[in-house]
mmCIF file of C-alpha atoms in Angstrom:
data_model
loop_
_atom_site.group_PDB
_atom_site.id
_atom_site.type_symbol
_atom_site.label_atom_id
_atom_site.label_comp_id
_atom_site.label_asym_id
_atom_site.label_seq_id
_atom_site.Cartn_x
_atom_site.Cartn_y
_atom_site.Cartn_z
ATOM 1 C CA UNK O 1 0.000 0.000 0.000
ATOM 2 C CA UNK O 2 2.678 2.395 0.835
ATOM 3 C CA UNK O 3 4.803 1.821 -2.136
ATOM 4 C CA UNK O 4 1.993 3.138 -4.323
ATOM 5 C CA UNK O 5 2.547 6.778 -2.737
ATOM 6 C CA UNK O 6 6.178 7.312 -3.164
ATOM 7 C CA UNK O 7 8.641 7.565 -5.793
ATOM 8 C CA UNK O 8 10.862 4.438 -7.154
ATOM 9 C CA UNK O 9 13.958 5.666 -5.684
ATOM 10 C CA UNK O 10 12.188 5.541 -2.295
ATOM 11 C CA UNK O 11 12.221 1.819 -0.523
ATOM 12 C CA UNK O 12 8.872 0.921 1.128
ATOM 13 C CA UNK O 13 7.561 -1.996 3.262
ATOM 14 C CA UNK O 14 4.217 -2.820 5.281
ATOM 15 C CA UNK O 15 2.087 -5.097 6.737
ATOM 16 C CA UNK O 16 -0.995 -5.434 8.159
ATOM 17 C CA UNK O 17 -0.773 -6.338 11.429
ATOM 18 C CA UNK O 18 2.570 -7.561 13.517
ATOM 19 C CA UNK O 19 5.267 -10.176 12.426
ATOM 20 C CA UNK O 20 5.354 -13.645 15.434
ATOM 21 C CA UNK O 21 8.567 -12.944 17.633
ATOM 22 C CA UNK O 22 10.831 -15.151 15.882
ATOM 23 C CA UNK O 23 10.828 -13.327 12.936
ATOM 24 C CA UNK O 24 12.525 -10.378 13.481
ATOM 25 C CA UNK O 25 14.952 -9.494 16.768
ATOM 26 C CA UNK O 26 15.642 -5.877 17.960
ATOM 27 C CA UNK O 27 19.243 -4.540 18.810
ATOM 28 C CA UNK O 28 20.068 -4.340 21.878
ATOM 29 C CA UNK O 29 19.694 -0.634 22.242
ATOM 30 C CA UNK O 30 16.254 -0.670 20.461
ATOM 31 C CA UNK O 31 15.127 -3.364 23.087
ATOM 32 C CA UNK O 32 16.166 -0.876 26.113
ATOM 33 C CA UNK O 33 13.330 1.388 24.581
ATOM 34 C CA UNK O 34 10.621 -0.652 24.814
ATOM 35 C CA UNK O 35 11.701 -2.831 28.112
ATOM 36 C CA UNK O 36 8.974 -2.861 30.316
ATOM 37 C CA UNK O 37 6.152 -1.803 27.677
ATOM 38 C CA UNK O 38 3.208 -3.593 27.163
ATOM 39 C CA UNK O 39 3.055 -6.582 24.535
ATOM 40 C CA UNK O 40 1.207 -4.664 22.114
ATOM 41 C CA UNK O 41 3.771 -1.920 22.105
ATOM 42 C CA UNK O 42 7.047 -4.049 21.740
ATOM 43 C CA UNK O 43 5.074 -5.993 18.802
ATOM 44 C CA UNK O 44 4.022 -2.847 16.998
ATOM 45 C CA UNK O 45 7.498 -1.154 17.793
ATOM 46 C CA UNK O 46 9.321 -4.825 16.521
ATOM 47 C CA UNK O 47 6.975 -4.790 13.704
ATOM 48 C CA UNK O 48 7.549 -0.953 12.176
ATOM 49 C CA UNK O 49 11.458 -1.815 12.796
ATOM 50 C CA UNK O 50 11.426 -4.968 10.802
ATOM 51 C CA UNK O 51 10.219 -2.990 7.971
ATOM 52 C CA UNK O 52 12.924 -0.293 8.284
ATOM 53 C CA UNK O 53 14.989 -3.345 8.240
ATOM 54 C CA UNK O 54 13.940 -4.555 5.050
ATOM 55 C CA UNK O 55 13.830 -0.994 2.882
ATOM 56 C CA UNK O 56 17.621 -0.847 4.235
ATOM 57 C CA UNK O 57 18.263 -4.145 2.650
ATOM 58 C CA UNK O 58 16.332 -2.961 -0.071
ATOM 59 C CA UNK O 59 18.847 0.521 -0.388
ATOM 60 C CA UNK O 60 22.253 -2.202 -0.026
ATOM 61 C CA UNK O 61 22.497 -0.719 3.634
ATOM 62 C CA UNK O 62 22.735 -2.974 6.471
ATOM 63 C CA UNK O 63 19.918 -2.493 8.999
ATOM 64 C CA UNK O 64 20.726 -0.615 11.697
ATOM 65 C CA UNK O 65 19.241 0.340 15.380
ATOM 66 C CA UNK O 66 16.419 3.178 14.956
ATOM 67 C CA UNK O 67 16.534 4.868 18.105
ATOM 68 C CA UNK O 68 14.535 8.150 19.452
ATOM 69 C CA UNK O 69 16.399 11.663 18.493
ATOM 70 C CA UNK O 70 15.080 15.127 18.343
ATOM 71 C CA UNK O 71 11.314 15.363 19.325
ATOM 72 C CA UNK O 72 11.131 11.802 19.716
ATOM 73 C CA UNK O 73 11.695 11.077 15.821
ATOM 74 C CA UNK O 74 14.149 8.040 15.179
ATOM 75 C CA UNK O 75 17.719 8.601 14.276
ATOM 76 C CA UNK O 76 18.518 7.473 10.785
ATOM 77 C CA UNK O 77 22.226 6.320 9.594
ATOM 78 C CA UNK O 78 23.847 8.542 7.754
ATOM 79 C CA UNK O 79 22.995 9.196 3.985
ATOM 80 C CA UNK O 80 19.590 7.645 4.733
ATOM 81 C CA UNK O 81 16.350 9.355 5.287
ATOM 82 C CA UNK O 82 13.228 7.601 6.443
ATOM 83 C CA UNK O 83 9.931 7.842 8.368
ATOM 84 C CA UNK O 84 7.998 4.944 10.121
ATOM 85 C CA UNK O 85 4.080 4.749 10.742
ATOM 86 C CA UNK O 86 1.884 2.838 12.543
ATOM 87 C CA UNK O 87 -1.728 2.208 13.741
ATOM 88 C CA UNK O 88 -4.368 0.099 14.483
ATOM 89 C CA UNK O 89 -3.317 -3.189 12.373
ATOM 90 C CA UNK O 90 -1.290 -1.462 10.129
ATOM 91 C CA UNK O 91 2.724 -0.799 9.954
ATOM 92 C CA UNK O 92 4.839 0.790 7.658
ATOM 93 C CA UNK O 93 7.880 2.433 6.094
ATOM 94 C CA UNK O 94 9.821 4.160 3.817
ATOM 95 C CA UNK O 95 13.965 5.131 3.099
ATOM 96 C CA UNK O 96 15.445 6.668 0.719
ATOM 97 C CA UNK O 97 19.679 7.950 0.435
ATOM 98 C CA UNK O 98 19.915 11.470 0.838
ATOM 99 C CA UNK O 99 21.609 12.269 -1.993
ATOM 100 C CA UNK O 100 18.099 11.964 -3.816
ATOM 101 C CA UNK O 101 15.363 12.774 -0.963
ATOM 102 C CA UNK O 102 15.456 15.736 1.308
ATOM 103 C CA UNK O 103 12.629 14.472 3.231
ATOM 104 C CA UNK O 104 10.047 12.246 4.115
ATOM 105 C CA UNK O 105 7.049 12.111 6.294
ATOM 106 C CA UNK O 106 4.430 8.995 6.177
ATOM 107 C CA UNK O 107 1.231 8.430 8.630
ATOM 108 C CA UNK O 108 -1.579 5.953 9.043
ATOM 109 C CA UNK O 109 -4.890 6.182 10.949
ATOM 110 C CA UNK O 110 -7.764 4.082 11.321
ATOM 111 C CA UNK O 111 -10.450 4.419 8.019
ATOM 112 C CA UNK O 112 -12.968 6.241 10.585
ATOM 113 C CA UNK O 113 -13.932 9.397 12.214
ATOM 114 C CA UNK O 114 -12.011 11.518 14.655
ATOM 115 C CA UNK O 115 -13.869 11.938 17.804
ATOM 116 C CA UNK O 116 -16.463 13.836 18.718
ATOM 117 C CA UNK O 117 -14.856 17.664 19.051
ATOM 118 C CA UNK O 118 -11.159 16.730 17.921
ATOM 119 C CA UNK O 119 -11.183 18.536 14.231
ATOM 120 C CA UNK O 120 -12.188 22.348 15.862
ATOM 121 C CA UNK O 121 -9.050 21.597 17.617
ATOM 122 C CA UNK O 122 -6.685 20.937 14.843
ATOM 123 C CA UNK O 123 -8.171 22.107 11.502
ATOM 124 C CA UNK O 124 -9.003 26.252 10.822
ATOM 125 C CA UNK O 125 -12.283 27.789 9.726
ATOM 126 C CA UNK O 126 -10.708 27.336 5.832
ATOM 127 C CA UNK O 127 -10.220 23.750 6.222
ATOM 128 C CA UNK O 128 -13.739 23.005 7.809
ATOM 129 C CA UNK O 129 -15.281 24.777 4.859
ATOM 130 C CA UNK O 130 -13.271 22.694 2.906
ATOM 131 C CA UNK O 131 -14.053 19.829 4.842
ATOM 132 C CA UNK O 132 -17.770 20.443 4.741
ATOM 133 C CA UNK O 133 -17.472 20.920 0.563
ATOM 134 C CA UNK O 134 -15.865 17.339 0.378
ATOM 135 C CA UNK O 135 -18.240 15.575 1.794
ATOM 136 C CA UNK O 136 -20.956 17.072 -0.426
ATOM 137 C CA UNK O 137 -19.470 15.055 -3.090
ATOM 138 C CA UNK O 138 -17.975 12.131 -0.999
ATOM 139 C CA UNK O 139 -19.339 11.706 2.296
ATOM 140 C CA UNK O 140 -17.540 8.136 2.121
ATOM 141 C CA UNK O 141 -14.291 9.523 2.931
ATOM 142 C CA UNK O 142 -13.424 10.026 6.833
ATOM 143 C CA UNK O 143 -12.106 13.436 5.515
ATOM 144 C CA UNK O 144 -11.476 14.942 9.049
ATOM 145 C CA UNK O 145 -9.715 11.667 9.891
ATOM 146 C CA UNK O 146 -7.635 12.439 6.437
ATOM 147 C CA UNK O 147 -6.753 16.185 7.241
ATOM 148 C CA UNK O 148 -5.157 14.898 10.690
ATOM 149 C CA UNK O 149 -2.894 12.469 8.872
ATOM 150 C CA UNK O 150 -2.110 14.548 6.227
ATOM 151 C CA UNK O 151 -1.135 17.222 8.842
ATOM 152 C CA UNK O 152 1.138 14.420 10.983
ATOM 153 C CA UNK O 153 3.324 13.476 7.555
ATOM 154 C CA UNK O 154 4.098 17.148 7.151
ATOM 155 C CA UNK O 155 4.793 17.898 10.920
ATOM 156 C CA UNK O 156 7.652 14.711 10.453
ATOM 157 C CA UNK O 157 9.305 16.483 7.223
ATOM 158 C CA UNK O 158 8.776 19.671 8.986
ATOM 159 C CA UNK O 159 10.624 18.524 12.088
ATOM 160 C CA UNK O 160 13.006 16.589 10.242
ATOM 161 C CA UNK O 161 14.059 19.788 8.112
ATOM 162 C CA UNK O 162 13.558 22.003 11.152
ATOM 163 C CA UNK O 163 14.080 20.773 14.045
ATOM 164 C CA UNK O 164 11.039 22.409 16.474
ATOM 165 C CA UNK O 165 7.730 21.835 17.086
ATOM 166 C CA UNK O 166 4.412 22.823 15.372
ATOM 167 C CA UNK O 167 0.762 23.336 16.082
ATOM 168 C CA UNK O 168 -1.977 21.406 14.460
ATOM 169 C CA UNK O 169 -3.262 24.819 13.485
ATOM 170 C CA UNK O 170 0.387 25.890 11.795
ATOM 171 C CA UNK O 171 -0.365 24.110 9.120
ATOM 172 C CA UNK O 172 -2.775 24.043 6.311
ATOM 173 C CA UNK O 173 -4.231 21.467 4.027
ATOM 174 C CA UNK O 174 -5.615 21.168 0.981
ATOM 175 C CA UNK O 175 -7.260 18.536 -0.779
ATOM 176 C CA UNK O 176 -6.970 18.370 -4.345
ATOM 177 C CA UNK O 177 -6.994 15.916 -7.656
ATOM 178 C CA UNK O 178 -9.416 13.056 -6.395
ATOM 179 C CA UNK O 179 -11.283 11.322 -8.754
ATOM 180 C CA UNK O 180 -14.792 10.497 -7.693
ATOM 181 C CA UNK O 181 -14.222 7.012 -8.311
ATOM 182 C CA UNK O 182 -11.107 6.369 -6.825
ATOM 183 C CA UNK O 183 -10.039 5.725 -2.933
ATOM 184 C CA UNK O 184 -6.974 8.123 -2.963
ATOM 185 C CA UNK O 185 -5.806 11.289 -4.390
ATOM 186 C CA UNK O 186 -3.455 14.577 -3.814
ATOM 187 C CA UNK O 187 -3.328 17.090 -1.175
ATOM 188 C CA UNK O 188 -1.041 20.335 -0.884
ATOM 189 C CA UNK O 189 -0.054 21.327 3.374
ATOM 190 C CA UNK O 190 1.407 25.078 3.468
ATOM 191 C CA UNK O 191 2.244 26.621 6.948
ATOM 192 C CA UNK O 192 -0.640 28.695 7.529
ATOM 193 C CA UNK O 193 -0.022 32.705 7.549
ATOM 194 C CA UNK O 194 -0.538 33.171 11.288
ATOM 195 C CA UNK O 195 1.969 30.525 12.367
ATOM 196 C CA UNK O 196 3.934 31.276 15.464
ATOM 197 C CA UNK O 197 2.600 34.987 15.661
ATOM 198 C CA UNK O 198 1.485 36.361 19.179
ATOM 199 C CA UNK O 199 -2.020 35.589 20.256
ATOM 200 C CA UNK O 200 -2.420 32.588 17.675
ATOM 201 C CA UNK O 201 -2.444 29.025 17.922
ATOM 202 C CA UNK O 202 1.411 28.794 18.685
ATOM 203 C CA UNK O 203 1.421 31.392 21.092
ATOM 204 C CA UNK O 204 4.432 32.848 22.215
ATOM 205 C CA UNK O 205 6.359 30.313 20.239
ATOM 206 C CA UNK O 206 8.130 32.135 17.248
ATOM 207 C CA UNK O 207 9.221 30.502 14.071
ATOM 208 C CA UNK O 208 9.172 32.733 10.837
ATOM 209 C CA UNK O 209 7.025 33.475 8.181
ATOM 210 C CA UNK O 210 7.069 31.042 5.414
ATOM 211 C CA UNK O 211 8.457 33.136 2.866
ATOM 212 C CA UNK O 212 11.162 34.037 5.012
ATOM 213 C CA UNK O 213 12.071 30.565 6.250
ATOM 214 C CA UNK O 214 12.068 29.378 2.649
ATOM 215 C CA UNK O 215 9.823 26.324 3.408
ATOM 216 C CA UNK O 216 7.507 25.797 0.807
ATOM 217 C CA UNK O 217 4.002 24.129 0.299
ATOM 218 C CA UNK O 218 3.999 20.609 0.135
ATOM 219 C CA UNK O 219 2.067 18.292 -2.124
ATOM 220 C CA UNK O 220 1.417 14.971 -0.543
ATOM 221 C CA UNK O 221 -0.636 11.793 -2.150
ATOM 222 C CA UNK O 222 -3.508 9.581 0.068
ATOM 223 C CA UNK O 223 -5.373 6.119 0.116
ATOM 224 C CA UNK O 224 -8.265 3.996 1.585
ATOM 225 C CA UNK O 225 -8.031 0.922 1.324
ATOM 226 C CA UNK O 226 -8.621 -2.309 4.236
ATOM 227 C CA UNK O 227 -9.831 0.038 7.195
ATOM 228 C CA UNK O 228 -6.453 2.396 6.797
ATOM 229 C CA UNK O 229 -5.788 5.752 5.639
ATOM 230 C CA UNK O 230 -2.175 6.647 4.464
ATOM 231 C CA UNK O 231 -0.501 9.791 3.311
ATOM 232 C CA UNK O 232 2.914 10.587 2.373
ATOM 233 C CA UNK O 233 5.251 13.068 1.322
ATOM 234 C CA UNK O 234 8.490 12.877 -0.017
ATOM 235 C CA UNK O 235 10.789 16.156 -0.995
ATOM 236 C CA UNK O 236 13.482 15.975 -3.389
ATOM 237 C CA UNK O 237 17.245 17.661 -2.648
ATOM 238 C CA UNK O 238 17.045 21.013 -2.798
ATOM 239 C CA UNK O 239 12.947 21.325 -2.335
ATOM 240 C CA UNK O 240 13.766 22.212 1.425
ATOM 241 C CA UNK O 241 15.597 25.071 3.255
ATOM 242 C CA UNK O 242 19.202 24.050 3.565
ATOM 243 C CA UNK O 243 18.569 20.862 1.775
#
């Protein structure tokens, strides 16, 4: 499923749902994260990992431990960028050298609603107009479920570029290029014009304007398919600042 979002030169692996224990074993270090956790943790954690593993193999790299960094976001080897995802029976990932991709962000979510009062909290008065226009035409699509994962892939290119944090409402989305008779399509996520300014969403947090950070809109793709929702975006070299 993921490999039908991304470019060739980008390595991708999934499943749906969690590999038995035998069939993949975590370093050392990678166990010390999850020591303790629950069993569903360490087999979605395992799981996600063994697919790193494989796009690694995949790339002629030799896997390597995937270990928390900067805002919690795993540490790739050098010359390799990646991005891991994971929900409710579904696990995934992508890599890709550096010397081709500048970044990546991927996310899953269950194929259903947000809960009750979560999109006022993450999506602006824009997007729920846009929202509420999309499901004129296809109220089949969990669209507010869709603008949250759209928003998650950017926030891991963002922070992967970057380096700090960002508000749901930082960020805007767009859908756009979606067929009515199709389970996927395009989207575009810009940072929204009020991001970091005083008395907004970010509060007292400052980062600067797009046009003066460089950091351009991003076009992403989606799809629907077994229960799941994916999006993904990948960025070529050069597409981001400093990149």
């Amino acid at each position: 499923m993921i490999e039908e979002l991304v470019p060739a030169d980008v390595a991708a692996a999934d499943l749906f749902g969690d590999l038995p224990a035998h069939r993949h074993r975590l370093f050392e270090a990678e166990h010390a994260v999850v020591r303790g956790a629950v069993p569903a943790r360490v087999r979605e954690y395992t799981t996600v990992r063994w697919a790193a593993a494989q796009c690694m193999r995949c790339l002629g790299r030799a896997p390597a431990p995937l270990l928390p960094g900067h805002l919690g976001a795993p540490r790739w080897p050098d010359g390799l960028v990646g991005s891991l995802t994971h929900c409710r029976g579904y696990r995934a990932a992508v890599v890709a050298p550096a010397s081709a991709v500048s970044g990546l962000g991927i996310d899953a979510e269950p194929d259903e609603p947000l809960p009750e009062g979560l999109i006022r909290r993450i999506a602006s008065a824009g997007e729920l107009r846009h929202l509420a226009a999309l499901r004129t035409g296809r109220a089949e699509v969990r669209w507010d479920r869709l603008l949250f994962c759209a928003k998650e892939a950017f926030y891991k290119v963002w922070s992967y570029a970057v380096g700090t944090w960002l508000d749901f409402h930082d960020a805007e989305v767009r859908f756009e290029g979606t067929r009515p008779d199709a389970r996927g399509g395009g989207f575009v996520v810009r940072l929204s014009g009020t991001a970091g300014t005083p008395g907004g969403s970010a509060g007292a947090r400052r980062r600067p304007e797009p046009e003066a950070d460089g950091f351009p809109a991003l076009p992403g793709r989606w799809l629907a398919r077994r229960g799941v929702l994916v999006t993904a975006i990948v960025t070529a070299v050069g597409e981001l600042p400093g990149g």
